[in-house]
Amino acid sequence: MDKENMISQKLRTLLAEKNMRASNLAKETGIAQSTLSKITSGKSKSIQFDTIEKICKSLHVEPSELFTPCRSLGGHEK
C-alpha cells in the first residue's frame, strides 16, 4: 500500500472512530473541504506537512499514526 492510500484509509478510520465528518474537520482546521476530500479519497498527489499537523492536532493523534496501517478487528492489517 502506498503512503497516500495508507493516509487516506487511516484518516477515514480515525474520523469514523471519533464520529466526525470531514466537513467538521475542515471547519476545525481551516483546511479546505476540497483538500480533505482529495486526501480521504486517496486522490491527493502530496500532502503538506502543515496540513498533516493540523489534522493530527484536531484528531489528537501523532503524525506517525497516519502512516501506521489500519488494523482489522482481528488485529491483522487490512
XYZ file of N, CA, C and O in Angstrom:
312
model
N 0.853 -1.183 0.000
C 0.000 0.000 0.000
C 0.893 1.237 0.000
O 1.825 1.320 0.784
N 0.607 2.208 -0.872
C 1.422 3.413 -0.891
C 0.996 4.359 0.232
O -0.054 4.208 0.846
N 1.837 5.348 0.516
C 1.604 6.251 1.643
C 0.297 7.022 1.523
O -0.399 7.191 2.507
N -0.023 7.491 0.309
C -1.235 8.280 0.139
C -2.475 7.450 0.476
O -3.371 7.921 1.151
N -2.516 6.206 0.007
C -3.662 5.356 0.311
C -3.691 4.979 1.783
O -4.766 4.854 2.370
N -2.516 4.793 2.396
C -2.458 4.473 3.818
C -3.010 5.645 4.630
O -3.815 5.462 5.542
N -2.586 6.852 4.290
C -3.062 8.043 4.991
C -4.562 8.202 4.781
O -5.300 8.487 5.722
N -5.011 8.002 3.560
C -6.429 8.109 3.237
C -7.258 7.142 4.081
O -8.241 7.528 4.710
N -6.838 5.898 4.100
C -7.560 4.870 4.853
C -7.517 5.174 6.353
O -8.530 5.071 7.049
N -6.360 5.560 6.856
C -6.222 5.845 8.277
C -7.058 7.053 8.676
O -7.704 7.046 9.728
N -7.072 8.097 7.845
C -7.855 9.286 8.154
C -9.343 8.949 8.188
O -10.064 9.374 9.100
N -9.812 8.170 7.227
C -11.229 7.762 7.230
C -11.547 6.963 8.494
O -12.600 7.154 9.113
N -10.633 6.096 8.898
C -10.827 5.284 10.105
C -10.875 6.165 11.348
O -11.760 6.008 12.202
N -9.937 7.109 11.457
C -9.906 8.000 12.616
C -11.166 8.859 12.691
O -11.725 9.059 13.778
N -11.610 9.362 11.553
C -12.842 10.160 11.540
C -14.026 9.321 12.002
O -14.846 9.777 12.804
N -14.111 8.093 11.534
C -15.208 7.207 11.933
C -15.139 6.894 13.423
O -16.171 6.916 14.118
N -13.940 6.617 13.925
C -13.771 6.313 15.348
C -14.189 7.481 16.224
O -14.701 7.290 17.323
N -13.980 8.692 15.736
C -14.313 9.880 16.503
C -15.696 10.416 16.146
O -16.087 11.489 16.600
N -16.418 9.633 15.313
C -17.770 10.008 14.901
C -17.783 11.440 14.341
O -18.598 12.272 14.721
N -16.825 11.691 13.453
C -16.618 13.031 12.910
C -16.671 12.978 11.386
O -16.279 11.989 10.792
N -17.153 14.033 10.808
C -17.196 14.131 9.344
C -16.043 15.003 8.862
O -15.542 15.858 9.598
N -15.674 14.790 7.621
C -14.598 15.593 7.028
C -14.968 17.070 7.027
O -14.100 17.934 7.198
N -16.244 17.379 6.876
C -16.671 18.784 6.886
C -16.414 19.428 8.247
O -16.026 20.595 8.320
N -16.599 18.671 9.329
C -16.291 19.191 10.665
C -14.791 19.404 10.832
O -14.359 20.397 11.421
N -14.016 18.454 10.316
C -12.563 18.569 10.380
C -12.096 19.796 9.601
O -11.216 20.524 10.052
N -12.715 20.037 8.459
C -12.364 21.210 7.655
C -12.616 22.497 8.439
O -11.772 23.399 8.455
N -13.756 22.569 9.110
C -14.078 23.765 9.903
C -13.112 23.946 11.062
O -12.672 25.055 11.344
N -12.776 22.844 11.748
C -11.876 22.925 12.905
C -10.450 23.295 12.529
O -9.763 23.963 13.286
N -10.003 22.841 11.376
C -8.603 23.020 10.999
C -8.352 24.183 10.055
O -7.223 24.636 9.931
N -9.397 24.614 9.350
C -9.209 25.649 8.336
C -8.698 25.083 7.021
O -8.382 25.830 6.095
N -8.641 23.762 6.929
C -8.222 23.104 5.690
C -9.428 23.087 4.751
O -10.549 22.789 5.168
N -9.195 23.406 3.490
C -10.290 23.430 2.512
C -10.958 22.061 2.418
O -10.284 21.025 2.439
N -12.277 22.072 2.318
C -13.045 20.831 2.182
C -12.547 20.031 0.972
O -12.442 18.802 1.041
N -12.219 20.725 -0.108
C -11.739 20.036 -1.312
C -10.409 19.319 -1.064
O -10.180 18.229 -1.584
N -9.551 19.918 -0.250
C -8.272 19.289 0.088
C -8.503 18.021 0.899
O -7.926 16.971 0.607
N -9.369 18.106 1.908
C -9.670 16.921 2.716
C -10.342 15.839 1.888
O -10.084 14.654 2.077
N -11.167 16.241 0.944
C -11.821 15.275 0.066
C -10.786 14.510 -0.759
O -10.871 13.287 -0.896
N -9.809 15.230 -1.292
C -8.736 14.583 -2.062
C -7.931 13.631 -1.187
O -7.565 12.546 -1.623
N -7.676 14.038 0.052
C -6.899 13.187 0.959
C -7.697 11.931 1.312
O -7.172 10.822 1.217
N -8.951 12.089 1.712
C -9.735 10.934 2.143
C -10.082 9.993 0.997
O -10.301 8.805 1.221
N -10.096 10.512 -0.222
C -10.394 9.648 -1.370
C -9.132 9.015 -1.958
O -9.211 8.190 -2.863
N -7.964 9.417 -1.456
C -6.702 8.882 -1.959
C -6.260 9.503 -3.265
O -5.361 8.997 -3.927
N -6.870 10.625 -3.646
C -6.539 11.273 -4.917
C -5.489 12.374 -4.782
O -5.062 12.936 -5.777
N -5.064 12.639 -3.559
C -4.066 13.679 -3.336
C -2.694 13.163 -3.761
O -2.282 12.071 -3.376
N -1.990 13.938 -4.551
C -0.650 13.558 -5.003
C 0.390 13.780 -3.914
O 1.381 13.068 -3.829
N 0.161 14.790 -3.088
C 1.063 15.072 -1.975
C 0.266 15.806 -0.900
O -0.770 16.398 -1.177
N 0.778 15.727 0.311
C 0.126 16.388 1.433
C 1.179 17.208 2.159
O 2.219 16.677 2.548
N 0.910 18.490 2.326
C 1.866 19.362 3.004
C 1.920 18.993 4.481
O 0.916 18.600 5.085
N 3.106 19.144 5.068
C 3.271 18.766 6.461
C 2.386 19.601 7.381
O 1.850 19.084 8.361
N 2.195 20.882 7.071
C 1.343 21.695 7.940
C -0.105 21.205 7.912
O -0.818 21.294 8.907
N -0.528 20.625 6.796
C -1.859 20.028 6.707
C -1.938 18.806 7.616
O -2.909 18.633 8.363
N -0.910 17.976 7.572
C -0.856 16.804 8.449
C -0.877 17.239 9.916
O -1.596 16.664 10.733
N -0.113 18.271 10.235
C -0.078 18.769 11.620
C -1.453 19.235 12.082
O -1.875 18.924 13.202
N -2.157 19.970 11.244
C -3.491 20.462 11.605
C -4.465 19.306 11.811
O -5.266 19.318 12.755
N -4.416 18.329 10.928
C -5.293 17.158 11.044
C -5.000 16.424 12.355
O -5.920 16.103 13.118
N -3.738 16.186 12.624
C -3.339 15.451 13.828
C -3.710 16.202 15.102
O -4.180 15.594 16.069
N -3.499 17.493 15.094
C -3.847 18.291 16.274
C -5.348 18.208 16.542
O -5.769 18.018 17.682
N -6.139 18.320 15.507
C -7.591 18.274 15.665
C -8.080 16.896 16.119
O -9.007 16.788 16.918
N -7.431 15.830 15.612
C -7.849 14.469 15.954
C -7.114 13.913 17.177
O -7.362 12.775 17.584
N -6.199 14.703 17.737
C -5.437 14.308 18.925
C -4.637 13.022 18.696
O -4.681 12.086 19.498
N -3.913 13.014 17.578
C -3.036 11.883 17.261
C -1.677 12.431 16.832
O -1.546 13.601 16.472
N -0.678 11.578 16.874
C 0.658 11.934 16.403
C 0.723 11.723 14.892
O 0.047 10.821 14.363
N 1.524 12.515 14.166
C 1.633 12.335 12.714
C 2.000 10.904 12.313
O 1.482 10.388 11.322
N 2.826 10.252 13.090
C 3.221 8.881 12.750
C 2.028 7.934 12.683
O 2.061 6.943 11.955
N 0.962 8.245 13.414
C -0.215 7.376 13.400
C -0.884 7.349 12.024
O -1.487 6.345 11.644
N -0.759 8.427 11.261
C -1.342 8.442 9.915
C -0.586 7.513 8.967
O -1.106 7.133 7.923
N 0.647 7.171 9.329
C 1.469 6.304 8.488
C 1.495 4.864 8.997
O 2.281 4.055 8.544
N 0.630 4.571 9.951
C 0.516 3.228 10.512
C -0.663 2.544 9.858
O -1.765 3.087 9.862
N -0.463 1.350 9.290
C -1.581 0.657 8.645
C -2.741 0.428 9.605
O -2.537 0.217 10.799
N -3.941 0.507 9.073
C -5.136 0.227 9.859
C -5.160 -1.245 10.205
O -4.683 -2.082 9.448
N -5.730 -1.551 11.323
C -5.865 -2.943 11.765
C -7.330 -3.343 11.686
O -8.213 -2.557 11.969
N -7.574 -4.563 11.315
C -8.930 -5.084 11.305
C -9.295 -5.463 12.740
O -8.469 -5.439 13.642
N -10.536 -5.849 12.965
C -10.982 -6.222 14.301
C -10.178 -7.385 14.855
O -9.993 -7.501 16.048
N -9.681 -8.249 13.993
C -8.894 -9.396 14.430
C -7.442 -9.042 14.713
O -6.661 -9.906 15.091
N -7.054 -7.788 14.491
C -5.693 -7.350 14.768
C -4.762 -7.512 13.593
O -3.565 -7.331 13.719
N -5.272 -7.868 12.424
C -4.437 -8.024 11.231
C -4.564 -6.785 10.362
O -5.580 -6.119 10.364
N -3.496 -6.509 9.579
C -3.533 -5.362 8.674
C -4.602 -5.594 7.615
O -4.866 -6.695 7.207
N -5.211 -4.470 7.199
C -6.206 -4.537 6.120
C -5.506 -4.495 4.793
O -4.492 -3.922 4.645
